[in-house]
Structures are given as C-alpha cells and as structure tokens.
Amino acid sequence: MSSGTIKVIVAEIKYESPTVKSFKLIAANGSSLPGFSGGSHLTTYIQSEFGLIERHYSLTNDPDTKEYYKIAIRRSDQSKGGSIFWHDHIKVGDQLEISYPRNHFSLSFKAKHHVFIAAGIGITPFLAMSAELKKKGKSFELHYAAPTKELCAFYSYLSSTYPEEANFYFSKEGRRMTTDVMKHKPIGTHVYFCGTEAMVREYQEAAKSYGYPEKSIHFELFTPPSSGPKHAFQVKLRQSDQMIDVPEGESLLETLLKHGIPAPHSCKIGGCGSCQVDVLDGEVDHRDLFLSDNERKEINVILTCVSRAKSGCLVLDL
C-alpha cells in the first residue's frame, strides 16, 4: 500500500441483520481518524490467499466521531470474494489498510428538504447523512425497502432514532416502496437514492418525470451497471502513442492500470465521474449512470471503469 492509506484494526463486529455485519475500525496507532461528511465512503485493502481484495464501503457512523469508523457489509452469495471474505474470515483484532474518506454522494445544503430512498444495503450512506442533518436541524425523510423487518439492517436503531423521519417498506409483508414517495414534496426538495442499477434507473427517470431538476437528483450505486457483454477492443493513447488491447471481460480502467498508465479513478462502478477521459476519435458504448444524455451528445468522453468502444479502436487523450 502507499502512504495514502491508514492502518486500522477491527475493534468490533456486530450482526445488524442475518446477512449484514457492521465492522468498527480504529486507527492502529491509537490516533484519531480524519473527519468526513455524510455520504462518504472508503476503500478497504485486504491481503488474502487470492491476492489483494479492494472494496468500497460507505461510512455509517456519525461524521463528528473521530475515534472510529464504521462500515456495514451484506454477505452476498454472488460475491467475487469481498463480502464473503469479510463475513467468513475477518475477526476482531485483524489489521488492514484503508483509504482516506472520499465523497461522491454528498448532501446538498442548498436543499430545503431531503428525501432519502434506500433499497437493502443501500441504507448505509444514509446513516451518516441522517445523523449530519439531524444535528444541523435540517428537514429530511427516509424511505427504506427490505424484504422483511428481520432482514432490515439497522431497523431498531433507525425507528428509535428517527421516529418521525423513517418509513419502512417490507415487500414480503405486502408493503412495497414505489416512486410515489417522491411526489408532492415542497419546492427545493432534493432526492437521493442508493441501491441496485435497476432501482437507481427507475427512481432517476421517475424523479425527472415528476419535475425534479437534474441538480436535485442524487444517487449512488452499490454494484457496477450490467450493460451487456464485455467485448474486446483497442485503445490508442495519444500522449504516449501506445496501442493497447483491452481483453474481453476486463474494463478499460483495469487494462490501463495494468499497463502502468496513471489513469484517474475512484468508485470503479460508473457512478462518480472520476475516471472520465477525453475521447479524440471513435464511438463510445456508454454504460455509466453518471453522464446525462445531453453530456453524451455534447462531449466525447468515456468513463473508463465501465464503458467500452462500440467497435474498433478509441483514441484517448492519455
């Protein structure tokens, strides 16, 4: 790891639901941890027998707390190693490295009212965001969908801490959350949603249809978009005059980093725009949820973590 990481120790592990565990991390040297704002995430780096496991998790504790960080992870049977390793192998006392907090899902303090909409483990960023708004006396409401009350992580905490703001929807108990929760809100309301790609797309389109301006719509994915096969293609790097093959199944960002190209990046799931690179020639198969339709028409760029060439070769300003 680089000097841009922090060594931490796992101080506490707690079941928040049958499939979700929270992990309390403290600085290995006993110092206080850097501050963060609601909506921030960090990257965790774990050395395993399968190599380095690098994952991004939202910070769930009160942003004013400097003694520890908390993250929550849902165990997924479709995991590529991250959540299963955390659930099955990480124990109290283990040491690992983390990044400094970053925020691509920050609160808008221009908003007069905030509407948080979470599906499943998408609740995690809203825990810190709610704590921040409550302390500041700001107006907000939380809508949280889960299959059942038992599978609803943080249910007891949220229902007791935010009795007026928190609303729960348990699909297996006959109450489903719909996009109607965004209707009939006061002017100046901002909406925020976190969940699967399908959920984010549905709520994003609905918010636009209800008249929310684009700057009032915020979202975060917890999985990369799935937009078809990852076919092979080529890129030419103008600044270094290199020609690079991007193999089938691998992202352009992964290939650039493997070749030692210092390509910018952060979230790696097409949600933050950090990896945006100018395209000088070629047609892009856009697979992100970050760029608007107008931006895709007006500027020729690619988000290297998820998007690909439609065919042939792309010429990049790298």
PDB file of N, CA, C and O in Angstrom, residues 272-306:
ATOM      1  N   CYS A 272     -19.255   8.027 -10.218  1.00  0.00           N
ATOM      2  CA  CYS A 272     -18.709   9.279  -9.669  1.00  0.00           C
ATOM      3  C   CYS A 272     -18.080  10.196 -10.716  1.00  0.00           C
ATOM      4  O   CYS A 272     -17.913  11.383 -10.454  1.00  0.00           O
ATOM      5  N   GLY A 273     -17.699   9.682 -11.863  1.00  0.00           N
ATOM      6  CA  GLY A 273     -17.106  10.509 -12.916  1.00  0.00           C
ATOM      7  C   GLY A 273     -15.624  10.762 -12.776  1.00  0.00           C
ATOM      8  O   GLY A 273     -15.021  11.437 -13.626  1.00  0.00           O
ATOM      9  N   SER A 274     -14.980  10.224 -11.725  1.00  0.00           N
ATOM     10  CA  SER A 274     -13.550  10.482 -11.504  1.00  0.00           C
ATOM     11  C   SER A 274     -12.663   9.962 -12.632  1.00  0.00           C
ATOM     12  O   SER A 274     -11.581  10.484 -12.861  1.00  0.00           O
ATOM     13  N   CYS A 275     -13.110   8.906 -13.309  1.00  0.00           N
ATOM     14  CA  CYS A 275     -12.251   8.267 -14.321  1.00  0.00           C
ATOM     15  C   CYS A 275     -12.504   8.804 -15.728  1.00  0.00           C
ATOM     16  O   CYS A 275     -12.015   8.233 -16.706  1.00  0.00           O
ATOM     17  N   GLN A 276     -13.233   9.886 -15.846  1.00  0.00           N
ATOM     18  CA  GLN A 276     -13.577  10.434 -17.161  1.00  0.00           C
ATOM     19  C   GLN A 276     -12.335  10.850 -17.942  1.00  0.00           C
ATOM     20  O   GLN A 276     -11.457  11.537 -17.429  1.00  0.00           O
ATOM     21  N   VAL A 277     -12.277  10.401 -19.195  1.00  0.00           N
ATOM     22  CA  VAL A 277     -11.144  10.704 -20.086  1.00  0.00           C
ATOM     23  C   VAL A 277     -11.708  11.187 -21.421  1.00  0.00           C
ATOM     24  O   VAL A 277     -12.713  10.663 -21.913  1.00  0.00           O
ATOM     25  N   ASP A 278     -11.048  12.198 -22.023  1.00  0.00           N
ATOM     26  CA  ASP A 278     -11.480  12.692 -23.329  1.00  0.00           C
ATOM     27  C   ASP A 278     -11.185  11.670 -24.413  1.00  0.00           C
ATOM     28  O   ASP A 278     -10.118  11.049 -24.439  1.00  0.00           O
ATOM     29  N   VAL A 279     -12.161  11.513 -25.328  1.00  0.00           N
ATOM     30  CA  VAL A 279     -12.011  10.613 -26.479  1.00  0.00           C
ATOM     31  C   VAL A 279     -11.816  11.476 -27.718  1.00  0.00           C
ATOM     32  O   VAL A 279     -12.662  12.315 -28.039  1.00  0.00           O
ATOM     33  N   LEU A 280     -10.694  11.280 -28.396  1.00  0.00           N
ATOM     34  CA  LEU A 280     -10.365  12.098 -29.566  1.00  0.00           C
ATOM     35  C   LEU A 280     -10.909  11.512 -30.855  1.00  0.00           C
ATOM     36  O   LEU A 280     -11.119  12.224 -31.839  1.00  0.00           O
ATOM     37  N   ASP A 281     -11.138  10.193 -30.860  1.00  0.00           N
ATOM     38  CA  ASP A 281     -11.692   9.542 -32.047  1.00  0.00           C
ATOM     39  C   ASP A 281     -12.309   8.210 -31.630  1.00  0.00           C
ATOM     40  O   ASP A 281     -11.811   7.550 -30.709  1.00  0.00           O
ATOM     41  N   GLY A 282     -13.377   7.821 -32.314  1.00  0.00           N
ATOM     42  CA  GLY A 282     -14.044   6.555 -32.020  1.00  0.00           C
ATOM     43  C   GLY A 282     -15.374   6.769 -31.314  1.00  0.00           C
ATOM     44  O   GLY A 282     -15.659   7.850 -30.785  1.00  0.00           O
ATOM     45  N   GLU A 283     -16.191   5.729 -31.320  1.00  0.00           N
ATOM     46  CA  GLU A 283     -17.534   5.807 -30.750  1.00  0.00           C
ATOM     47  C   GLU A 283     -17.608   5.023 -29.445  1.00  0.00           C
ATOM     48  O   GLU A 283     -17.200   3.864 -29.373  1.00  0.00           O
ATOM     49  N   VAL A 284     -18.150   5.664 -28.407  1.00  0.00           N
ATOM     50  CA  VAL A 284     -18.178   5.077 -27.065  1.00  0.00           C
ATOM     51  C   VAL A 284     -19.510   4.360 -26.806  1.00  0.00           C
ATOM     52  O   VAL A 284     -20.579   4.882 -27.119  1.00  0.00           O
ATOM     53  N   ASP A 285     -19.415   3.178 -26.223  1.00  0.00           N
ATOM     54  CA  ASP A 285     -20.580   2.450 -25.714  1.00  0.00           C
ATOM     55  C   ASP A 285     -20.726   2.839 -24.242  1.00  0.00           C
ATOM     56  O   ASP A 285     -20.097   2.259 -23.361  1.00  0.00           O
ATOM     57  N   HIS A 286     -21.543   3.874 -23.976  1.00  0.00           N
ATOM     58  CA  HIS A 286     -21.676   4.412 -22.616  1.00  0.00           C
ATOM     59  C   HIS A 286     -22.466   3.446 -21.731  1.00  0.00           C
ATOM     60  O   HIS A 286     -23.602   3.094 -22.047  1.00  0.00           O
ATOM     61  N   ARG A 287     -21.868   3.047 -20.602  1.00  0.00           N
ATOM     62  CA  ARG A 287     -22.540   2.125 -19.682  1.00  0.00           C
ATOM     63  C   ARG A 287     -22.642   2.683 -18.267  1.00  0.00           C
ATOM     64  O   ARG A 287     -23.012   1.975 -17.343  1.00  0.00           O
ATOM     65  N   ASP A 288     -22.295   3.947 -18.111  1.00  0.00           N
ATOM     66  CA  ASP A 288     -22.328   4.566 -16.779  1.00  0.00           C
ATOM     67  C   ASP A 288     -23.703   5.147 -16.494  1.00  0.00           C
ATOM     68  O   ASP A 288     -24.550   5.264 -17.383  1.00  0.00           O
ATOM     69  N   LEU A 289     -23.908   5.538 -15.248  1.00  0.00           N
ATOM     70  CA  LEU A 289     -25.115   6.258 -14.855  1.00  0.00           C
ATOM     71  C   LEU A 289     -24.778   7.683 -14.422  1.00  0.00           C
ATOM     72  O   LEU A 289     -25.568   8.348 -13.772  1.00  0.00           O
ATOM     73  N   PHE A 290     -23.577   8.133 -14.782  1.00  0.00           N
ATOM     74  CA  PHE A 290     -23.100   9.443 -14.327  1.00  0.00           C
ATOM     75  C   PHE A 290     -23.400  10.535 -15.351  1.00  0.00           C
ATOM     76  O   PHE A 290     -23.900  11.601 -15.003  1.00  0.00           O
ATOM     77  N   LEU A 291     -23.091  10.286 -16.611  1.00  0.00           N
ATOM     78  CA  LEU A 291     -23.282  11.299 -17.650  1.00  0.00           C
ATOM     79  C   LEU A 291     -24.749  11.405 -18.040  1.00  0.00           C
ATOM     80  O   LEU A 291     -25.449  10.402 -18.147  1.00  0.00           O
ATOM     81  N   SER A 292     -25.208  12.626 -18.260  1.00  0.00           N
ATOM     82  CA  SER A 292     -26.576  12.824 -18.745  1.00  0.00           C
ATOM     83  C   SER A 292     -26.609  12.577 -20.255  1.00  0.00           C
ATOM     84  O   SER A 292     -25.571  12.534 -20.926  1.00  0.00           O
ATOM     85  N   ASP A 293     -27.806  12.423 -20.799  1.00  0.00           N
ATOM     86  CA  ASP A 293     -27.943  12.220 -22.251  1.00  0.00           C
ATOM     87  C   ASP A 293     -27.354  13.397 -23.011  1.00  0.00           C
ATOM     88  O   ASP A 293     -26.706  13.221 -24.049  1.00  0.00           O
ATOM     89  N   ASN A 294     -27.563  14.622 -22.499  1.00  0.00           N
ATOM     90  CA  ASN A 294     -27.020  15.806 -23.172  1.00  0.00           C
ATOM     91  C   ASN A 294     -25.499  15.801 -23.154  1.00  0.00           C
ATOM     92  O   ASN A 294     -24.849  16.141 -24.152  1.00  0.00           O
ATOM     93  N   GLU A 295     -24.905  15.409 -22.018  1.00  0.00           N
ATOM     94  CA  GLU A 295     -23.449  15.368 -21.921  1.00  0.00           C
ATOM     95  C   GLU A 295     -22.865  14.357 -22.905  1.00  0.00           C
ATOM     96  O   GLU A 295     -21.804  14.582 -23.489  1.00  0.00           O
ATOM     97  N   ARG A 296     -23.552  13.253 -23.083  1.00  0.00           N
ATOM     98  CA  ARG A 296     -23.060  12.232 -24.020  1.00  0.00           C
ATOM     99  C   ARG A 296     -23.078  12.739 -25.455  1.00  0.00           C
ATOM    100  O   ARG A 296     -22.266  12.324 -26.279  1.00  0.00           O
ATOM    101  N   LYS A 297     -24.023  13.654 -25.755  1.00  0.00           N
ATOM    102  CA  LYS A 297     -24.106  14.225 -27.108  1.00  0.00           C
ATOM    103  C   LYS A 297     -23.106  15.355 -27.290  1.00  0.00           C
ATOM    104  O   LYS A 297     -22.536  15.538 -28.364  1.00  0.00           O
ATOM    105  N   GLU A 298     -22.897  16.134 -26.234  1.00  0.00           N
ATOM    106  CA  GLU A 298     -22.110  17.373 -26.353  1.00  0.00           C
ATOM    107  C   GLU A 298     -20.608  17.161 -26.214  1.00  0.00           C
ATOM    108  O   GLU A 298     -19.814  17.894 -26.798  1.00  0.00           O
ATOM    109  N   ILE A 299     -20.199  16.176 -25.400  1.00  0.00           N
ATOM    110  CA  ILE A 299     -18.766  15.963 -25.190  1.00  0.00           C
ATOM    111  C   ILE A 299     -18.415  14.504 -25.449  1.00  0.00           C
ATOM    112  O   ILE A 299     -19.176  13.606 -25.096  1.00  0.00           O
ATOM    113  N   ASN A 300     -17.280  14.291 -26.115  1.00  0.00           N
ATOM    114  CA  ASN A 300     -16.860  12.922 -26.419  1.00  0.00           C
ATOM    115  C   ASN A 300     -15.890  12.459 -25.332  1.00  0.00           C
ATOM    116  O   ASN A 300     -14.698  12.761 -25.363  1.00  0.00           O
ATOM    117  N   VAL A 301     -16.439  11.770 -24.338  1.00  0.00           N
ATOM    118  CA  VAL A 301     -15.645  11.297 -23.205  1.00  0.00           C
ATOM    119  C   VAL A 301     -16.037   9.848 -22.905  1.00  0.00           C
ATOM    120  O   VAL A 301     -17.054   9.352 -23.389  1.00  0.00           O
ATOM    121  N   ILE A 302     -15.220   9.184 -22.083  1.00  0.00           N
ATOM    122  CA  ILE A 302     -15.524   7.831 -21.644  1.00  0.00           C
ATOM    123  C   ILE A 302     -15.235   7.710 -20.155  1.00  0.00           C
ATOM    124  O   ILE A 302     -14.267   8.288 -19.661  1.00  0.00           O
ATOM    125  N   LEU A 303     -16.102   6.991 -19.437  1.00  0.00           N
ATOM    126  CA  LEU A 303     -15.810   6.601 -18.062  1.00  0.00           C
ATOM    127  C   LEU A 303     -15.160   5.232 -18.140  1.00  0.00           C
ATOM    128  O   LEU A 303     -15.823   4.229 -18.440  1.00  0.00           O
ATOM    129  N   THR A 304     -13.855   5.203 -17.911  1.00  0.00           N
ATOM    130  CA  THR A 304     -13.057   4.014 -18.235  1.00  0.00           C
ATOM    131  C   THR A 304     -13.384   2.802 -17.368  1.00  0.00           C
ATOM    132  O   THR A 304     -13.060   1.679 -17.723  1.00  0.00           O
ATOM    133  N   CYS A 305     -14.046   3.016 -16.231  1.00  0.00           N
ATOM    134  CA  CYS A 305     -14.299   1.877 -15.334  1.00  0.00           C
ATOM    135  C   CYS A 305     -15.411   0.961 -15.838  1.00  0.00           C
ATOM    136  O   CYS A 305     -15.443  -0.214 -15.476  1.00  0.00           O
ATOM    137  N   VAL A 306     -16.340   1.497 -16.657  1.00  0.00           N
ATOM    138  CA  VAL A 306     -17.456   0.652 -17.101  1.00  0.00           C
ATOM    139  C   VAL A 306     -17.723   0.711 -18.603  1.00  0.00           C
ATOM    140  O   VAL A 306     -18.220  -0.262 -19.178  1.00  0.00           O
TER     141      VAL A 306
END
